[in-house]
Coordinates of N, CA and C in Angstrom, one line a residue:
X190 N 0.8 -1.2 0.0 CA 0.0 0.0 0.0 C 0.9 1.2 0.0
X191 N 0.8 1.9 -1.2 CA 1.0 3.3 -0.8 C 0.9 4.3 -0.4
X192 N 1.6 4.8 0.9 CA 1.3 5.6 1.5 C 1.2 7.4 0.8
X193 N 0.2 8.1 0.8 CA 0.3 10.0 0.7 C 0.7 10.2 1.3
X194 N 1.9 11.1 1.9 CA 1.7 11.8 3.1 C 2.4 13.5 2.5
X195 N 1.4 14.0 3.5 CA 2.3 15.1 2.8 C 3.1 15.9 4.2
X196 N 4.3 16.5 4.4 CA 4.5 17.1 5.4 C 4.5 18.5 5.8
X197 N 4.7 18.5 7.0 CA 4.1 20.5 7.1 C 3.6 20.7 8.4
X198 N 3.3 21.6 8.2 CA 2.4 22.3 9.2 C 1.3 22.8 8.7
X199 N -0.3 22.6 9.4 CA -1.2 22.3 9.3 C -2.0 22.8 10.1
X200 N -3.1 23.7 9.4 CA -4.2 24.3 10.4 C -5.4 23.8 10.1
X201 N -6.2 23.0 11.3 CA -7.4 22.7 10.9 C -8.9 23.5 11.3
X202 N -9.9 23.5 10.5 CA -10.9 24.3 11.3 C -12.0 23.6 11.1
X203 N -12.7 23.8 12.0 CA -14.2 23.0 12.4 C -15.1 24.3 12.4
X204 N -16.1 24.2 11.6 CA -17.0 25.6 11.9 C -18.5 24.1 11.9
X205 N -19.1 24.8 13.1 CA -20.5 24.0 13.8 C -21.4 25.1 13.9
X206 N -22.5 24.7 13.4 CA -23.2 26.0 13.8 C -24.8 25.2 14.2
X207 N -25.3 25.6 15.8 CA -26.4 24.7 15.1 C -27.6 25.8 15.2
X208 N -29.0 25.2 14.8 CA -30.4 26.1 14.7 C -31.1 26.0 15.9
X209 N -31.4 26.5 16.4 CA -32.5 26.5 17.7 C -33.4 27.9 17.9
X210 N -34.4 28.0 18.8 CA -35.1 29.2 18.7 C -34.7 29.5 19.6
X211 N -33.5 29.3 20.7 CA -32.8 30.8 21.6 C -31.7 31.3 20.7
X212 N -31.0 32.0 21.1 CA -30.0 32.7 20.2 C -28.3 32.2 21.0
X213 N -27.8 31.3 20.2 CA -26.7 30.5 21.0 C -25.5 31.1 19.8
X214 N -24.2 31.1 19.8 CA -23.7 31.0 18.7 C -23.1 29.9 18.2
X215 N -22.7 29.5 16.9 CA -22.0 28.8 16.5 C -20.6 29.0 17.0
X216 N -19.5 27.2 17.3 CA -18.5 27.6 17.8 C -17.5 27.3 16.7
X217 N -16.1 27.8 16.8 CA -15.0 27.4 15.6 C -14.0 26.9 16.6
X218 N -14.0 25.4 15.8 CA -12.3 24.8 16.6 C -11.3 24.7 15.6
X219 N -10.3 25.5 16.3 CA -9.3 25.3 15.4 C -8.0 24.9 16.0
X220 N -7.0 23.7 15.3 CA -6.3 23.1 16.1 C -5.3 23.2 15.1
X221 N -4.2 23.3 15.0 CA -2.7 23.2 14.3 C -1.9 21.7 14.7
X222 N -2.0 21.3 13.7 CA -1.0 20.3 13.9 C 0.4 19.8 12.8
X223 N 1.4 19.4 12.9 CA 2.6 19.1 12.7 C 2.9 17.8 12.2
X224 N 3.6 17.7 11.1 CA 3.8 16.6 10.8 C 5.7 16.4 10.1
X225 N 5.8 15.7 10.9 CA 7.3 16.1 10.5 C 7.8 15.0 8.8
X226 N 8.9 15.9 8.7 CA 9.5 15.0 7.3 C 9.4 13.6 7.6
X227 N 9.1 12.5 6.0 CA 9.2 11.4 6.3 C 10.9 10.8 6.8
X228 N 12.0 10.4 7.0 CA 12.9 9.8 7.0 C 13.3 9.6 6.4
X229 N 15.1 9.7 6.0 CA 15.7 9.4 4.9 C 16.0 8.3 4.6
X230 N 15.6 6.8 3.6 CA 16.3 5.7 3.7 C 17.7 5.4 4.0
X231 N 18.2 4.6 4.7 CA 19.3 4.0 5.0 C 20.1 3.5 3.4
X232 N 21.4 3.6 3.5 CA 22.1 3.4 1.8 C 23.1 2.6 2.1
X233 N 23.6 2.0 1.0 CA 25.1 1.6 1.1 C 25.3 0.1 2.3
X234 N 24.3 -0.8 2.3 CA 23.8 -1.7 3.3 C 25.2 -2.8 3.0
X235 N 26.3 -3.3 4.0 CA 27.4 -4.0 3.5 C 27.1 -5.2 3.9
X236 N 28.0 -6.6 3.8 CA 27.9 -7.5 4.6 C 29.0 -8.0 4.8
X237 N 29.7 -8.1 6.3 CA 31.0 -8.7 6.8 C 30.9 -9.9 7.8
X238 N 32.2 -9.8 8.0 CA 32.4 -11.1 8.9 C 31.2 -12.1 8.8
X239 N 31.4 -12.9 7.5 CA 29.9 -13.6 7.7 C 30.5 -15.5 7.6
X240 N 29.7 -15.8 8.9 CA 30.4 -17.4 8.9 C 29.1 -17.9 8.6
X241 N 29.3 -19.3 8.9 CA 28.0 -20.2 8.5 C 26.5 -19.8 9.9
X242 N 26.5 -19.5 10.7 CA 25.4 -18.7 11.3 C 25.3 -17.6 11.8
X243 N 26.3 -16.9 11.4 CA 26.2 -15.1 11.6 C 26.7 -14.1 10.6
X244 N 26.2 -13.0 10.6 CA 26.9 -11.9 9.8 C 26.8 -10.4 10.4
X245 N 27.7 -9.8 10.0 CA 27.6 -8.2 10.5 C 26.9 -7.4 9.3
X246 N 26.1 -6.7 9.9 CA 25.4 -5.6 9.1 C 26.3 -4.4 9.0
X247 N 26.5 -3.4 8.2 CA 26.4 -1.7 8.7 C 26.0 -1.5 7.3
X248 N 25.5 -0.1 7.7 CA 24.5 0.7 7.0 C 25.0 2.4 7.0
X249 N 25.0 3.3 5.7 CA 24.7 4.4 6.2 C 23.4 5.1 6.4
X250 N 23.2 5.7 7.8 CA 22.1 6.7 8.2 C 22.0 8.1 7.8
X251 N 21.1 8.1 6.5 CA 21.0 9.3 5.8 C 19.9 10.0 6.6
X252 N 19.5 9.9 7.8 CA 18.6 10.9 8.1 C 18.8 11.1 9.9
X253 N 17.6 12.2 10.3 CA 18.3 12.9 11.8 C 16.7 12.9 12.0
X254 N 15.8 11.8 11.7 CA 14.6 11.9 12.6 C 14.0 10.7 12.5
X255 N 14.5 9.5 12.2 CA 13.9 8.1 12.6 C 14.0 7.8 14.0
X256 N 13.4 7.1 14.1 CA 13.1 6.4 15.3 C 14.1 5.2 15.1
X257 N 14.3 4.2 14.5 CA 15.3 3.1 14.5 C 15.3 2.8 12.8
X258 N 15.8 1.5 12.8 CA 15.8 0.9 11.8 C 15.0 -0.8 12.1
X259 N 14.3 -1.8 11.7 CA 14.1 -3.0 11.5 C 14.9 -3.6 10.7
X260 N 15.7 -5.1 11.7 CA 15.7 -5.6 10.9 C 15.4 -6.9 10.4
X261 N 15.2 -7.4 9.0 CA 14.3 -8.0 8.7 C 15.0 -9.2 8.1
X262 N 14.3 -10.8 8.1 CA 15.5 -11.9 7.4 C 14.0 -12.9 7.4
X263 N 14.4 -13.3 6.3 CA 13.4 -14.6 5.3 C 14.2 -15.6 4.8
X264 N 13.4 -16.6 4.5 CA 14.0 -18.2 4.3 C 13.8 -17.9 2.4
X265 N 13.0 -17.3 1.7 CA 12.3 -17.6 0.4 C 12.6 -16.1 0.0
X266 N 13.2 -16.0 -1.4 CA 13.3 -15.0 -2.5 C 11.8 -14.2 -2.2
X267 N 11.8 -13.0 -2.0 CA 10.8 -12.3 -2.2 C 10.1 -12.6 -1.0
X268 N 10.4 -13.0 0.3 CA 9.7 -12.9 1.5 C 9.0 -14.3 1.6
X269 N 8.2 -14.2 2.8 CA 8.1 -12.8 3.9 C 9.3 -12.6 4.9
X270 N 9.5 -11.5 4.6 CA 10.7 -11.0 5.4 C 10.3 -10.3 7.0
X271 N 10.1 -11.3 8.3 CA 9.9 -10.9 9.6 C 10.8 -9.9 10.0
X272 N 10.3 -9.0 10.6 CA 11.5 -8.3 12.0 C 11.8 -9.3 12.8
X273 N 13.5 -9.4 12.9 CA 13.8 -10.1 13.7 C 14.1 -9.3 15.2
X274 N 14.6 -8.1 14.5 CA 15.2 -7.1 15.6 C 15.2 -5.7 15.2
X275 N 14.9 -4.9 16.2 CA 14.7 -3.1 16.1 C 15.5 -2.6 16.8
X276 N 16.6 -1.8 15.7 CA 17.6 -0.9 16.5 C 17.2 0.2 16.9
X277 N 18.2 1.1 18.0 CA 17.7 2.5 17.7 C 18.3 3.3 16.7
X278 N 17.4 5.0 17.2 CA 17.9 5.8 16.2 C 19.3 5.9 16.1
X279 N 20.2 6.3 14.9 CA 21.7 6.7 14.6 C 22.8 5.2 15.1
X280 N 21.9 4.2 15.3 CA 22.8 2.8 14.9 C 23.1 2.1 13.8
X281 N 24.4 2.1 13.7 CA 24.7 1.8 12.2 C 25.2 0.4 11.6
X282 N 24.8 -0.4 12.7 CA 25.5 -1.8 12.6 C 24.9 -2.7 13.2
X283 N 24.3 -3.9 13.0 CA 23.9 -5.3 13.6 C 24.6 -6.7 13.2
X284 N 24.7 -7.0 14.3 CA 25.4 -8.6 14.2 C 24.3 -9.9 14.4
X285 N 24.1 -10.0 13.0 CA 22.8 -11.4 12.9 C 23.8 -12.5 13.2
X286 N 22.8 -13.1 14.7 CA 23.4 -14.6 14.5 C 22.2 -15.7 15.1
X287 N 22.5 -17.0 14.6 CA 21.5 -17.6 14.6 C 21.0 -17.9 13.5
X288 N 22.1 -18.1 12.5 CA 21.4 -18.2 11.1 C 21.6 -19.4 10.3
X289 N 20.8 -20.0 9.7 CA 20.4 -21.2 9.1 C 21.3 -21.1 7.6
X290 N 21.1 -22.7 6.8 CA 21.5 -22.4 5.5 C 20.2 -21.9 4.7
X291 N 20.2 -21.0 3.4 CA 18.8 -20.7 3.0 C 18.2 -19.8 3.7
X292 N 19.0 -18.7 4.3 CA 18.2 -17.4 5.8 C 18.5 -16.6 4.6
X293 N 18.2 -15.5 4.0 CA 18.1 -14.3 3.0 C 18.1 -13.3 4.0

């Protein structure tokens, strides 16, 4: 699924007005909200020290507002690729181990 998003800053307004025979007025809510840039993909993904059940990851982190990275490993070309594990933000390296023959 693809996601729209657009980012920015954002004013919303609610105008309600209702009818009745006292004289009330209609009220306006208006709320601002924020949406920050999406995150820059991660580039340049290497693979080292890799034995028969582990390997080292690093990655470059092209952005300064993710939350982490996932990472993700499947048995089958084209998935499904599970999170095995969630780094945090500005980590640039995982060491998978625990790995099978046929782990992608």
């Amino acid at each position: 699924m693809k996601r729209l998003l657009v980012t920015g800053m954002f004013t919303v307004f609610l105008l309600c007005g209702i009818l009745s025979l006292e004289s009330r007025p209609a009220y306006i809510y208006l709320h601002t909200i924020f949406l920050p840039d999406v995150p820059e993909a991660p580039s340049d993904l290497t693979v080292s020290d890799a034995t028969v059940n582990s390997l080292q990851l690093t990655w470059a982190d092209n952005s300064v507002n993710e939350d982490g990275f996932e990472i993700q490993r499947g048995t089958a070309s084209g998935g499904p690729y599970p999170t095995v594990q969630t780094v945090g933000a500005d980590v640039t390296s995982f060491t998978d181990t625990g790995l099978s023959e046929g782990t992608e």
